Amino acid sequence: MADSTTDSTIGLATTAEPFPTGSGAPRNDPRALEKALGLRVRQLRRQQDLSVADLSSAAGLSTGMLSKIENGQISPSLTSVHSLAQALNVPISALFALVEDRQDCSFVAANQGVKIERRGTKAGHIYQLLGHLLSGDLAIEPYLITLAADALPYTSFAHSGTELIYMLEGELGYRHGDRRYDLKPGDTLLFDSQAQHGPEDMGAGVIRYLSIIVYPRAGTAGG
């Protein structure tokens, strides 16, 4: 009976659809480069008050070809890209500015996080910002938070977005809404940060944890 169960389990695993990545995030748009290029061409054309006919004529392209390029429907040749750059009087690199913006990256060396003043700072909560991205639809704020020996409870944080806490050192009673969670090293808490939240009861010794806040870039995080 045990063998039959094992065979059945293996069969299910074999026929299961493999995950393309380790994340549930959708794959990149296969035409992302073409769409970014097209959007940039359209932006520059409009900034110079040129019609599609004006630019296509100056670049030696048909209006239909230029329309397809601006809509990201085709992959233009290097010759066409060069012609467009000349007609717009910009370097070729300027046509790929939007693509470069998406390659934002932040590196912070060990112990080099920028100390940030936030609402909990006066209560003995020390924040170090571990990175900062300038572009993208979402703003991400990763903090290393250390609670000083004389840190006070502070459960009045409330801001837009989602927050993840990962405990590194010490033990902590953390309040989220009407519930309390007792956290120890290795524990993770993921929550809607619009509800009031924050450290409620600190254990002895050093308490340190990661806090990562994510929210739409148009919004603000205030806790």
N, C-alpha and C. Protein backbone atom coordinates (compact mmCIF):
# COMPACT_ATOMS: atom_id res chain seq x y z
N MET A 1 0.84 -1.21 0.00
CA MET A 1 0.00 0.00 0.00
C MET A 1 0.87 1.25 0.00
N ALA A 2 1.97 1.18 0.78
CA ALA A 2 2.88 2.32 0.86
C ALA A 2 3.52 2.57 -0.50
N ASP A 3 3.87 1.45 -1.22
CA ASP A 3 4.50 1.61 -2.53
C ASP A 3 3.56 2.29 -3.51
N SER A 4 2.28 1.91 -3.47
CA SER A 4 1.29 2.49 -4.37
C SER A 4 1.15 3.99 -4.15
N THR A 5 1.15 4.38 -2.85
CA THR A 5 1.04 5.80 -2.54
C THR A 5 2.24 6.58 -3.04
N THR A 6 3.42 5.98 -2.88
CA THR A 6 4.64 6.63 -3.33
C THR A 6 4.63 6.82 -4.83
N ASP A 7 4.23 5.77 -5.57
CA ASP A 7 4.19 5.86 -7.03
C ASP A 7 3.22 6.95 -7.47
N SER A 8 2.08 7.03 -6.80
CA SER A 8 1.08 8.02 -7.16
C SER A 8 1.62 9.43 -6.95
N THR A 9 2.34 9.63 -5.83
CA THR A 9 2.90 10.94 -5.53
C THR A 9 3.93 11.35 -6.56
N ILE A 10 4.78 10.38 -6.94
CA ILE A 10 5.81 10.67 -7.93
C ILE A 10 5.18 11.03 -9.26
N GLY A 11 4.12 10.32 -9.63
CA GLY A 11 3.44 10.59 -10.89
C GLY A 11 2.89 12.00 -10.93
N LEU A 12 2.30 12.44 -9.82
CA LEU A 12 1.77 13.80 -9.76
C LEU A 12 2.88 14.83 -9.90
N ALA A 13 4.00 14.56 -9.24
CA ALA A 13 5.11 15.50 -9.29
C ALA A 13 5.70 15.57 -10.69
N THR A 14 5.71 14.42 -11.39
CA THR A 14 6.30 14.38 -12.72
C THR A 14 5.47 15.14 -13.73
N THR A 15 4.14 15.05 -13.59
CA THR A 15 3.28 15.69 -14.57
C THR A 15 2.94 17.14 -14.22
N ALA A 16 3.36 17.59 -13.03
CA ALA A 16 3.04 18.95 -12.61
C ALA A 16 3.74 19.97 -13.51
N GLU A 17 3.09 21.08 -13.72
CA GLU A 17 3.66 22.16 -14.54
C GLU A 17 4.82 22.79 -13.78
N PRO A 18 6.04 22.80 -14.34
CA PRO A 18 7.17 23.39 -13.63
C PRO A 18 7.04 24.91 -13.53
N PHE A 19 7.53 25.46 -12.44
CA PHE A 19 7.50 26.92 -12.28
C PHE A 19 8.60 27.53 -13.13
N PRO A 20 8.29 28.59 -13.90
CA PRO A 20 9.32 29.22 -14.74
C PRO A 20 10.36 29.96 -13.92
N THR A 21 9.99 30.47 -12.75
CA THR A 21 10.93 31.16 -11.87
C THR A 21 10.56 30.80 -10.44
N GLY A 22 11.35 31.29 -9.50
CA GLY A 22 11.04 31.04 -8.10
C GLY A 22 10.01 32.01 -7.57
N SER A 23 9.48 32.87 -8.40
CA SER A 23 8.53 33.89 -7.98
C SER A 23 7.22 33.74 -8.73
N GLY A 24 6.15 34.25 -8.11
CA GLY A 24 4.86 34.24 -8.78
C GLY A 24 4.68 35.47 -9.67
N ALA A 25 5.70 36.34 -9.74
CA ALA A 25 5.59 37.55 -10.56
C ALA A 25 5.50 37.16 -12.04
N PRO A 26 4.71 37.92 -12.81
CA PRO A 26 4.60 37.60 -14.24
C PRO A 26 5.93 37.79 -14.94
N ARG A 27 6.12 37.08 -16.05
CA ARG A 27 7.35 37.22 -16.81
C ARG A 27 7.41 38.61 -17.44
N ASN A 28 8.64 39.02 -17.77
CA ASN A 28 8.80 40.29 -18.45
C ASN A 28 8.10 40.27 -19.80
N ASP A 29 7.57 41.40 -20.20
CA ASP A 29 6.96 41.53 -21.51
C ASP A 29 8.03 41.27 -22.57
N PRO A 30 7.84 40.29 -23.47
CA PRO A 30 8.85 39.99 -24.48
C PRO A 30 9.13 41.15 -25.43
N ARG A 31 8.21 42.11 -25.49
CA ARG A 31 8.42 43.27 -26.36
C ARG A 31 8.65 44.54 -25.54
N ALA A 32 9.15 44.37 -24.33
CA ALA A 32 9.36 45.52 -23.45
C ALA A 32 10.33 46.52 -24.05
N LEU A 33 11.41 46.03 -24.67
CA LEU A 33 12.40 46.91 -25.26
C LEU A 33 11.80 47.72 -26.40
N GLU A 34 11.04 47.03 -27.28
CA GLU A 34 10.43 47.72 -28.41
C GLU A 34 9.43 48.78 -27.94
N LYS A 35 8.64 48.42 -26.89
CA LYS A 35 7.64 49.37 -26.38
C LYS A 35 8.29 50.58 -25.73
N ALA A 36 9.38 50.36 -25.00
CA ALA A 36 10.08 51.47 -24.36
C ALA A 36 10.70 52.38 -25.41
N LEU A 37 11.29 51.78 -26.44
CA LEU A 37 11.88 52.56 -27.53
C LEU A 37 10.80 53.39 -28.23
N GLY A 38 9.68 52.74 -28.55
CA GLY A 38 8.60 53.44 -29.23
C GLY A 38 8.05 54.60 -28.41
N LEU A 39 7.89 54.37 -27.11
CA LEU A 39 7.38 55.43 -26.23
C LEU A 39 8.33 56.61 -26.19
N ARG A 40 9.63 56.31 -26.16
CA ARG A 40 10.64 57.36 -26.11
C ARG A 40 10.65 58.17 -27.41
N VAL A 41 10.55 57.48 -28.55
CA VAL A 41 10.50 58.17 -29.84
C VAL A 41 9.30 59.10 -29.89
N ARG A 42 8.13 58.60 -29.43
CA ARG A 42 6.92 59.43 -29.44
C ARG A 42 7.08 60.66 -28.54
N GLN A 43 7.69 60.45 -27.36
CA GLN A 43 7.89 61.56 -26.44
C GLN A 43 8.77 62.64 -27.06
N LEU A 44 9.87 62.23 -27.67
CA LEU A 44 10.79 63.19 -28.27
C LEU A 44 10.16 63.89 -29.47
N ARG A 45 9.39 63.14 -30.24
CA ARG A 45 8.72 63.74 -31.41
C ARG A 45 7.74 64.82 -30.95
N ARG A 46 6.96 64.52 -29.93
CA ARG A 46 5.98 65.49 -29.45
C ARG A 46 6.65 66.69 -28.79
N GLN A 47 7.75 66.44 -28.08
CA GLN A 47 8.48 67.55 -27.45
C GLN A 47 8.97 68.54 -28.50
N GLN A 48 9.29 68.03 -29.69
CA GLN A 48 9.78 68.89 -30.78
C GLN A 48 8.65 69.33 -31.70
N ASP A 49 7.41 69.04 -31.29
CA ASP A 49 6.23 69.47 -32.04
C ASP A 49 6.27 68.98 -33.49
N LEU A 50 6.65 67.70 -33.65
CA LEU A 50 6.70 67.09 -34.97
C LEU A 50 5.53 66.13 -35.13
N SER A 51 4.97 66.10 -36.32
CA SER A 51 3.92 65.12 -36.62
C SER A 51 4.59 63.82 -37.03
N VAL A 52 3.80 62.76 -37.11
CA VAL A 52 4.34 61.48 -37.58
C VAL A 52 4.89 61.64 -38.99
N ALA A 53 4.17 62.39 -39.83
CA ALA A 53 4.62 62.62 -41.21
C ALA A 53 5.94 63.39 -41.24
N ASP A 54 6.08 64.39 -40.36
CA ASP A 54 7.31 65.18 -40.31
C ASP A 54 8.51 64.30 -39.98
N LEU A 55 8.37 63.51 -38.90
CA LEU A 55 9.50 62.69 -38.44
C LEU A 55 9.80 61.57 -39.42
N SER A 56 8.77 60.94 -39.95
CA SER A 56 9.01 59.84 -40.89
C SER A 56 9.73 60.34 -42.13
N SER A 57 9.37 61.53 -42.59
CA SER A 57 10.02 62.11 -43.76
C SER A 57 11.48 62.43 -43.46
N ALA A 58 11.75 63.02 -42.29
CA ALA A 58 13.12 63.40 -41.93
C ALA A 58 14.00 62.17 -41.72
N ALA A 59 13.41 61.08 -41.26
CA ALA A 59 14.18 59.87 -40.98
C ALA A 59 14.22 58.92 -42.17
N GLY A 60 13.47 59.25 -43.24
CA GLY A 60 13.46 58.38 -44.41
C GLY A 60 12.68 57.10 -44.18
N LEU A 61 11.66 57.16 -43.34
CA LEU A 61 10.82 56.00 -43.05
C LEU A 61 9.40 56.28 -43.52
N SER A 62 8.65 55.24 -43.76
CA SER A 62 7.23 55.44 -44.09
C SER A 62 6.47 55.78 -42.81
N THR A 63 5.34 56.46 -42.95
CA THR A 63 4.53 56.79 -41.76
C THR A 63 4.03 55.51 -41.09
N GLY A 64 3.73 54.50 -41.90
CA GLY A 64 3.27 53.23 -41.32
C GLY A 64 4.35 52.58 -40.48
N MET A 65 5.60 52.62 -40.98
CA MET A 65 6.72 52.05 -40.24
C MET A 65 6.94 52.79 -38.93
N LEU A 66 6.92 54.13 -38.98
CA LEU A 66 7.11 54.92 -37.76
C LEU A 66 6.00 54.66 -36.75
N SER A 67 4.76 54.53 -37.23
CA SER A 67 3.64 54.24 -36.34
C SER A 67 3.85 52.91 -35.62
N LYS A 68 4.33 51.92 -36.36
CA LYS A 68 4.57 50.60 -35.75
C LYS A 68 5.70 50.67 -34.73
N ILE A 69 6.72 51.47 -35.03
CA ILE A 69 7.83 51.62 -34.09
C ILE A 69 7.34 52.28 -32.80
N GLU A 70 6.57 53.37 -32.94
CA GLU A 70 6.09 54.08 -31.76
C GLU A 70 5.15 53.22 -30.91
N ASN A 71 4.46 52.29 -31.53
CA ASN A 71 3.54 51.42 -30.79
C ASN A 71 4.20 50.13 -30.33
N GLY A 72 5.51 50.00 -30.54
CA GLY A 72 6.25 48.83 -30.09
C GLY A 72 5.87 47.55 -30.79
N GLN A 73 5.39 47.66 -32.02
CA GLN A 73 4.89 46.48 -32.74
C GLN A 73 5.98 45.77 -33.53
N ILE A 74 7.11 46.44 -33.77
CA ILE A 74 8.20 45.82 -34.52
C ILE A 74 9.52 46.13 -33.86
N SER A 75 10.55 45.37 -34.24
CA SER A 75 11.91 45.63 -33.79
C SER A 75 12.64 46.35 -34.92
N PRO A 76 12.83 47.64 -34.81
CA PRO A 76 13.47 48.38 -35.90
C PRO A 76 14.94 48.01 -36.05
N SER A 77 15.45 48.12 -37.26
CA SER A 77 16.86 47.84 -37.51
C SER A 77 17.72 48.94 -36.89
N LEU A 78 19.00 48.65 -36.73
CA LEU A 78 19.92 49.65 -36.19
C LEU A 78 19.97 50.87 -37.10
N THR A 79 19.85 50.63 -38.42
CA THR A 79 19.85 51.73 -39.37
C THR A 79 18.66 52.66 -39.13
N SER A 80 17.48 52.07 -38.88
CA SER A 80 16.28 52.88 -38.62
C SER A 80 16.41 53.66 -37.32
N VAL A 81 16.96 53.02 -36.29
CA VAL A 81 17.15 53.69 -35.01
C VAL A 81 18.11 54.86 -35.17
N HIS A 82 19.18 54.63 -35.93
CA HIS A 82 20.16 55.69 -36.17
C HIS A 82 19.52 56.85 -36.92
N SER A 83 18.70 56.53 -37.91
CA SER A 83 18.02 57.57 -38.70
C SER A 83 17.08 58.39 -37.82
N LEU A 84 16.37 57.72 -36.93
CA LEU A 84 15.46 58.42 -36.03
C LEU A 84 16.22 59.34 -35.08
N ALA A 85 17.35 58.85 -34.55
CA ALA A 85 18.16 59.66 -33.65
C ALA A 85 18.66 60.92 -34.36
N GLN A 86 19.09 60.76 -35.62
CA GLN A 86 19.57 61.91 -36.40
C GLN A 86 18.42 62.90 -36.67
N ALA A 87 17.27 62.36 -37.03
CA ALA A 87 16.13 63.22 -37.34
C ALA A 87 15.66 63.98 -36.10
N LEU A 88 15.79 63.37 -34.93
CA LEU A 88 15.38 64.01 -33.68
C LEU A 88 16.52 64.82 -33.06
N ASN A 89 17.70 64.73 -33.68
CA ASN A 89 18.89 65.46 -33.21
C ASN A 89 19.26 65.09 -31.78
N VAL A 90 19.26 63.79 -31.49
CA VAL A 90 19.64 63.28 -30.16
C VAL A 90 20.59 62.09 -30.36
N PRO A 91 21.43 61.78 -29.38
CA PRO A 91 22.26 60.57 -29.48
C PRO A 91 21.38 59.32 -29.41
N ILE A 92 21.86 58.24 -30.00
CA ILE A 92 21.09 57.00 -29.99
C ILE A 92 20.74 56.59 -28.57
N SER A 93 21.65 56.82 -27.63
CA SER A 93 21.41 56.43 -26.23
C SER A 93 20.16 57.09 -25.66
N ALA A 94 19.81 58.29 -26.17
CA ALA A 94 18.64 58.99 -25.68
C ALA A 94 17.35 58.25 -26.00
N LEU A 95 17.39 57.43 -27.05
CA LEU A 95 16.19 56.68 -27.42
C LEU A 95 15.94 55.51 -26.48
N PHE A 96 16.95 55.15 -25.70
CA PHE A 96 16.81 54.00 -24.78
C PHE A 96 16.81 54.45 -23.32
N ALA A 97 16.54 55.74 -23.11
CA ALA A 97 16.56 56.28 -21.74
C ALA A 97 15.58 55.58 -20.83
N LEU A 98 14.37 55.27 -21.32
CA LEU A 98 13.35 54.62 -20.48
C LEU A 98 13.77 53.22 -20.09
N VAL A 99 14.50 52.52 -20.98
CA VAL A 99 14.97 51.18 -20.67
C VAL A 99 16.03 51.25 -19.58
N GLU A 100 16.93 52.24 -19.69
CA GLU A 100 17.98 52.39 -18.69
C GLU A 100 17.40 52.73 -17.33
N ASP A 101 16.30 53.51 -17.32
CA ASP A 101 15.66 53.87 -16.05
C ASP A 101 15.20 52.64 -15.30
N ARG A 102 14.81 51.59 -16.02
CA ARG A 102 14.30 50.40 -15.38
C ARG A 102 15.40 49.51 -14.81
N GLN A 103 16.65 49.87 -15.05
CA GLN A 103 17.76 49.07 -14.56
C GLN A 103 18.33 49.66 -13.28
N ASP A 104 17.48 50.29 -12.51
CA ASP A 104 17.86 50.92 -11.26
C ASP A 104 18.39 49.87 -10.29
N CYS A 105 19.45 50.21 -9.58
CA CYS A 105 20.04 49.27 -8.62
C CYS A 105 20.67 50.07 -7.49
N SER A 106 20.63 49.52 -6.29
CA SER A 106 21.19 50.20 -5.13
C SER A 106 22.06 49.22 -4.34
N PHE A 107 23.28 49.64 -4.02
CA PHE A 107 24.18 48.81 -3.22
C PHE A 107 24.57 49.58 -1.96
N VAL A 108 24.44 48.95 -0.81
CA VAL A 108 24.84 49.54 0.46
C VAL A 108 25.79 48.57 1.15
N ALA A 109 26.99 49.01 1.43
CA ALA A 109 27.97 48.15 2.08
C ALA A 109 27.58 47.90 3.54
N ALA A 110 28.16 46.85 4.12
CA ALA A 110 27.86 46.50 5.51
C ALA A 110 28.10 47.69 6.43
N ASN A 111 27.15 47.91 7.32
CA ASN A 111 27.23 48.98 8.33
C ASN A 111 27.22 50.39 7.72
N GLN A 112 26.79 50.51 6.47
CA GLN A 112 26.78 51.81 5.82
C GLN A 112 25.37 52.33 5.54
N GLY A 113 24.36 51.71 6.11
CA GLY A 113 22.99 52.18 5.92
C GLY A 113 22.82 53.59 6.45
N VAL A 114 22.05 54.39 5.76
CA VAL A 114 21.84 55.78 6.17
C VAL A 114 20.85 55.84 7.34
N LYS A 115 21.25 56.49 8.42
CA LYS A 115 20.36 56.61 9.56
C LYS A 115 19.24 57.59 9.24
N ILE A 116 18.01 57.19 9.51
CA ILE A 116 16.83 57.95 9.15
C ILE A 116 16.06 58.35 10.40
N GLU A 117 15.58 59.59 10.41
CA GLU A 117 14.71 60.05 11.49
C GLU A 117 13.27 59.71 11.12
N ARG A 118 12.60 58.92 11.94
CA ARG A 118 11.20 58.61 11.71
C ARG A 118 10.45 58.78 13.02
N ARG A 119 9.13 58.53 12.98
CA ARG A 119 8.32 58.82 14.16
C ARG A 119 8.71 58.02 15.38
N GLY A 120 9.28 56.83 15.18
CA GLY A 120 9.66 56.01 16.33
C GLY A 120 11.04 56.32 16.85
N THR A 121 11.81 57.19 16.16
CA THR A 121 13.19 57.45 16.55
C THR A 121 13.30 57.94 17.99
N LYS A 122 12.41 58.84 18.38
CA LYS A 122 12.47 59.40 19.73
C LYS A 122 12.16 58.36 20.80
N ALA A 123 11.57 57.25 20.41
CA ALA A 123 11.25 56.20 21.37
C ALA A 123 12.37 55.17 21.46
N GLY A 124 13.55 55.50 20.88
CA GLY A 124 14.68 54.59 20.96
C GLY A 124 14.73 53.56 19.84
N HIS A 125 14.01 53.83 18.74
CA HIS A 125 14.03 52.94 17.59
C HIS A 125 14.99 53.53 16.55
N ILE A 126 16.04 52.79 16.22
CA ILE A 126 17.08 53.29 15.32
C ILE A 126 16.88 52.67 13.93
N TYR A 127 16.75 53.54 12.91
CA TYR A 127 16.47 53.08 11.55
C TYR A 127 17.68 53.31 10.65
N GLN A 128 18.06 52.29 9.90
CA GLN A 128 19.08 52.44 8.87
C GLN A 128 18.47 52.04 7.54
N LEU A 129 18.44 52.98 6.59
CA LEU A 129 17.90 52.70 5.27
C LEU A 129 18.94 51.91 4.48
N LEU A 130 18.55 50.74 3.96
CA LEU A 130 19.48 49.83 3.32
C LEU A 130 19.51 49.94 1.79
N GLY A 131 18.70 50.80 1.22
CA GLY A 131 18.71 50.93 -0.23
C GLY A 131 17.62 51.88 -0.67
N HIS A 132 17.76 52.35 -1.93
CA HIS A 132 16.77 53.30 -2.45
C HIS A 132 16.77 53.24 -3.96
N LEU A 133 15.60 53.02 -4.56
CA LEU A 133 15.46 53.01 -6.01
C LEU A 133 14.72 54.26 -6.44
N LEU A 134 15.15 54.82 -7.57
CA LEU A 134 14.61 56.09 -8.02
C LEU A 134 13.45 55.94 -8.99
N SER A 135 13.25 54.73 -9.53
CA SER A 135 12.22 54.56 -10.55
C SER A 135 11.36 53.34 -10.23
N GLY A 136 10.37 53.12 -11.07
CA GLY A 136 9.48 51.98 -10.89
C GLY A 136 8.13 52.40 -10.35
N ASP A 137 7.15 51.54 -10.53
CA ASP A 137 5.79 51.85 -10.08
C ASP A 137 5.66 51.79 -8.56
N LEU A 138 6.52 50.98 -7.92
CA LEU A 138 6.45 50.81 -6.47
C LEU A 138 7.65 51.44 -5.79
N ALA A 139 7.42 52.03 -4.64
CA ALA A 139 8.51 52.51 -3.79
C ALA A 139 8.78 51.40 -2.77
N ILE A 140 10.06 51.13 -2.53
CA ILE A 140 10.46 50.08 -1.59
C ILE A 140 11.42 50.69 -0.58
N GLU A 141 11.10 50.56 0.69
CA GLU A 141 11.94 51.11 1.75
C GLU A 141 12.42 49.96 2.65
N PRO A 142 13.66 49.51 2.49
CA PRO A 142 14.18 48.45 3.36
C PRO A 142 14.96 49.06 4.53
N TYR A 143 14.59 48.72 5.73
CA TYR A 143 15.25 49.26 6.91
C TYR A 143 15.81 48.14 7.79
N LEU A 144 16.97 48.43 8.39
CA LEU A 144 17.47 47.62 9.50
C LEU A 144 17.10 48.40 10.75
N ILE A 145 16.26 47.82 11.59
CA ILE A 145 15.78 48.52 12.78
C ILE A 145 16.39 47.89 14.03
N THR A 146 16.98 48.73 14.86
CA THR A 146 17.56 48.29 16.12
C THR A 146 16.83 49.00 17.25
N LEU A 147 16.39 48.24 18.23
CA LEU A 147 15.72 48.83 19.39
C LEU A 147 16.73 48.95 20.52
N ALA A 148 16.95 50.19 20.96
CA ALA A 148 17.90 50.45 22.03
C ALA A 148 17.42 49.83 23.33
N ALA A 149 18.35 49.71 24.30
CA ALA A 149 18.01 49.09 25.59
C ALA A 149 16.88 49.83 26.29
N ASP A 150 16.81 51.15 26.06
CA ASP A 150 15.76 51.95 26.71
C ASP A 150 14.60 52.26 25.76
N ALA A 151 14.46 51.47 24.69
CA ALA A 151 13.40 51.71 23.71
C ALA A 151 12.02 51.59 24.35
N LEU A 152 11.12 52.44 23.91
CA LEU A 152 9.76 52.45 24.43
C LEU A 152 8.80 51.81 23.44
N PRO A 153 7.70 51.25 23.91
CA PRO A 153 6.68 50.71 22.99
C PRO A 153 6.17 51.82 22.08
N TYR A 154 5.89 51.47 20.82
CA TYR A 154 5.33 52.45 19.89
C TYR A 154 4.48 51.69 18.90
N THR A 155 3.18 51.71 19.09
CA THR A 155 2.28 50.90 18.26
C THR A 155 1.35 51.77 17.42
N SER A 156 1.76 53.00 17.14
CA SER A 156 0.89 53.93 16.42
C SER A 156 1.31 54.17 14.97
N PHE A 157 2.21 53.32 14.44
CA PHE A 157 2.56 53.45 13.02
C PHE A 157 1.34 53.08 12.19
N ALA A 158 1.10 53.81 11.13
CA ALA A 158 0.02 53.50 10.18
C ALA A 158 0.32 54.25 8.89
N HIS A 159 0.41 53.54 7.80
CA HIS A 159 0.74 54.16 6.51
C HIS A 159 0.29 53.25 5.39
N SER A 160 0.28 53.77 4.18
CA SER A 160 -0.16 52.98 3.04
C SER A 160 0.84 51.87 2.74
N GLY A 161 0.38 50.85 2.02
CA GLY A 161 1.28 49.81 1.55
C GLY A 161 1.26 48.54 2.36
N THR A 162 2.30 47.75 2.14
CA THR A 162 2.48 46.45 2.80
C THR A 162 3.85 46.43 3.45
N GLU A 163 3.95 45.80 4.60
CA GLU A 163 5.22 45.75 5.32
C GLU A 163 5.58 44.32 5.68
N LEU A 164 6.87 44.02 5.57
CA LEU A 164 7.37 42.71 5.98
C LEU A 164 8.42 42.92 7.06
N ILE A 165 8.31 42.15 8.12
CA ILE A 165 9.29 42.19 9.20
C ILE A 165 9.96 40.83 9.31
N TYR A 166 11.29 40.83 9.39
CA TYR A 166 12.04 39.57 9.57
C TYR A 166 12.95 39.75 10.78
N MET A 167 12.74 38.95 11.80
CA MET A 167 13.51 39.08 13.03
C MET A 167 14.93 38.53 12.88
N LEU A 168 15.90 39.32 13.34
CA LEU A 168 17.31 38.91 13.28
C LEU A 168 17.86 38.56 14.66
N GLU A 169 17.60 39.43 15.64
CA GLU A 169 18.12 39.21 16.99
C GLU A 169 17.08 39.61 18.03
N GLY A 170 17.09 38.90 19.18
CA GLY A 170 16.23 39.25 20.29
C GLY A 170 14.79 38.77 20.11
N GLU A 171 13.97 39.11 21.06
CA GLU A 171 12.56 38.73 21.03
C GLU A 171 11.70 39.98 21.18
N LEU A 172 10.54 39.96 20.52
CA LEU A 172 9.73 41.16 20.43
C LEU A 172 8.26 40.82 20.36
N GLY A 173 7.45 41.53 21.14
CA GLY A 173 6.00 41.44 21.02
C GLY A 173 5.55 42.54 20.08
N TYR A 174 4.99 42.17 18.93
CA TYR A 174 4.65 43.16 17.90
C TYR A 174 3.15 43.23 17.74
N ARG A 175 2.62 44.44 17.76
CA ARG A 175 1.19 44.67 17.65
C ARG A 175 0.81 45.02 16.22
N HIS A 176 -0.24 44.36 15.71
CA HIS A 176 -0.82 44.74 14.42
C HIS A 176 -2.33 44.73 14.60
N GLY A 177 -2.94 45.91 14.53
CA GLY A 177 -4.38 45.98 14.76
C GLY A 177 -4.73 45.49 16.14
N ASP A 178 -5.65 44.51 16.22
CA ASP A 178 -6.08 44.01 17.53
C ASP A 178 -5.36 42.71 17.90
N ARG A 179 -4.27 42.39 17.20
CA ARG A 179 -3.54 41.15 17.51
C ARG A 179 -2.09 41.44 17.86
N ARG A 180 -1.54 40.58 18.71
CA ARG A 180 -0.13 40.68 19.11
C ARG A 180 0.59 39.42 18.65
N TYR A 181 1.81 39.60 18.12
CA TYR A 181 2.61 38.47 17.64
C TYR A 181 3.94 38.46 18.38
N ASP A 182 4.28 37.31 18.96
CA ASP A 182 5.55 37.18 19.66
C ASP A 182 6.59 36.68 18.66
N LEU A 183 7.56 37.54 18.37
CA LEU A 183 8.54 37.25 17.33
C LEU A 183 9.90 36.92 17.93
N LYS A 184 10.56 35.95 17.32
CA LYS A 184 11.92 35.58 17.70
C LYS A 184 12.73 35.42 16.42
N PRO A 185 14.07 35.32 16.52
CA PRO A 185 14.91 35.24 15.31
C PRO A 185 14.41 34.19 14.33
N GLY A 186 14.31 34.60 13.08
CA GLY A 186 13.84 33.71 12.03
C GLY A 186 12.37 33.87 11.71
N ASP A 187 11.60 34.52 12.58
CA ASP A 187 10.17 34.72 12.34
C ASP A 187 9.94 35.85 11.33
N THR A 188 8.86 35.71 10.58
CA THR A 188 8.48 36.72 9.58
C THR A 188 7.05 37.15 9.80
N LEU A 189 6.80 38.45 9.67
CA LEU A 189 5.45 38.98 9.79
C LEU A 189 5.20 39.86 8.56
N LEU A 190 4.16 39.54 7.79
CA LEU A 190 3.80 40.29 6.59
C LEU A 190 2.39 40.83 6.79
N PHE A 191 2.19 42.15 6.63
CA PHE A 191 0.89 42.70 6.96
C PHE A 191 0.56 43.96 6.17
N ASP A 192 -0.74 44.28 6.16
CA ASP A 192 -1.26 45.52 5.60
C ASP A 192 -0.89 46.63 6.58
N SER A 193 -0.06 47.56 6.16
CA SER A 193 0.46 48.55 7.10
C SER A 193 -0.46 49.75 7.29
N GLN A 194 -1.68 49.70 6.73
CA GLN A 194 -2.64 50.77 7.00
C GLN A 194 -3.22 50.65 8.41
N ALA A 195 -3.21 49.42 8.95
CA ALA A 195 -3.66 49.23 10.34
C ALA A 195 -2.55 49.68 11.28
N GLN A 196 -2.91 50.17 12.46
CA GLN A 196 -1.89 50.61 13.41
C GLN A 196 -1.04 49.41 13.83
N HIS A 197 0.27 49.66 13.93
CA HIS A 197 1.18 48.57 14.24
C HIS A 197 2.45 49.13 14.89
N GLY A 198 3.25 48.22 15.45
CA GLY A 198 4.53 48.61 16.03
C GLY A 198 4.93 47.74 17.20
N PRO A 199 6.19 47.88 17.68
CA PRO A 199 6.69 47.11 18.82
C PRO A 199 5.91 47.42 20.09
N GLU A 200 5.45 46.38 20.75
CA GLU A 200 4.64 46.58 21.96
C GLU A 200 5.38 46.15 23.22
N ASP A 201 6.18 45.10 23.12
CA ASP A 201 6.86 44.57 24.30
C ASP A 201 8.23 44.06 23.89
N MET A 202 9.29 44.67 24.43
CA MET A 202 10.65 44.31 24.07
C MET A 202 11.27 43.34 25.06
N GLY A 203 11.91 42.31 24.54
CA GLY A 203 12.63 41.38 25.40
C GLY A 203 13.98 41.96 25.80
N ALA A 204 14.75 41.20 26.58
CA ALA A 204 16.05 41.68 27.04
C ALA A 204 17.09 41.58 25.93
N GLY A 205 18.12 42.41 26.03
CA GLY A 205 19.23 42.35 25.08
C GLY A 205 18.95 43.10 23.79
N VAL A 206 19.84 42.88 22.83
CA VAL A 206 19.73 43.56 21.53
C VAL A 206 18.54 43.01 20.75
N ILE A 207 17.77 43.92 20.18
CA ILE A 207 16.65 43.53 19.31
C ILE A 207 16.87 44.18 17.96
N ARG A 208 16.92 43.36 16.93
CA ARG A 208 17.20 43.88 15.59
C ARG A 208 16.36 43.12 14.57
N TYR A 209 15.77 43.85 13.65
CA TYR A 209 14.98 43.18 12.62
C TYR A 209 14.96 44.00 11.33
N LEU A 210 14.67 43.32 10.23
CA LEU A 210 14.50 43.97 8.94
C LEU A 210 13.05 44.38 8.79
N SER A 211 12.83 45.57 8.25
CA SER A 211 11.48 46.03 7.93
C SER A 211 11.51 46.51 6.48
N ILE A 212 10.68 45.90 5.63
CA ILE A 212 10.62 46.29 4.22
C ILE A 212 9.21 46.78 3.93
N ILE A 213 9.11 48.03 3.53
CA ILE A 213 7.82 48.66 3.26
C ILE A 213 7.68 48.88 1.76
N VAL A 214 6.54 48.47 1.20
CA VAL A 214 6.29 48.61 -0.24
C VAL A 214 4.98 49.34 -0.43
N TYR A 215 4.98 50.36 -1.28
CA TYR A 215 3.74 51.11 -1.53
C TYR A 215 3.82 51.76 -2.91
N PRO A 216 2.68 52.11 -3.51
CA PRO A 216 2.70 52.77 -4.81
C PRO A 216 3.51 54.06 -4.75
N ARG A 217 4.33 54.30 -5.75
CA ARG A 217 5.22 55.46 -5.71
C ARG A 217 4.47 56.78 -5.56
N ALA A 218 3.23 56.83 -6.04
CA ALA A 218 2.46 58.06 -5.91
C ALA A 218 2.05 58.30 -4.46
N GLY A 219 2.06 57.26 -3.61
CA GLY A 219 1.65 57.40 -2.22
C GLY A 219 2.82 57.76 -1.32
N THR A 220 2.58 57.75 -0.04
CA THR A 220 3.62 58.05 0.94
C THR A 220 3.53 57.07 2.07
N ALA A 221 4.67 56.75 2.66
CA ALA A 221 4.71 55.89 3.84
C ALA A 221 5.10 56.73 5.03
N GLY A 222 4.36 56.63 6.10
CA GLY A 222 4.65 57.53 7.20
C GLY A 222 4.92 56.88 8.51
N GLY A 223 5.18 55.54 8.60
CA GLY A 223 5.36 54.94 9.90
C GLY A 223 6.68 54.29 10.09
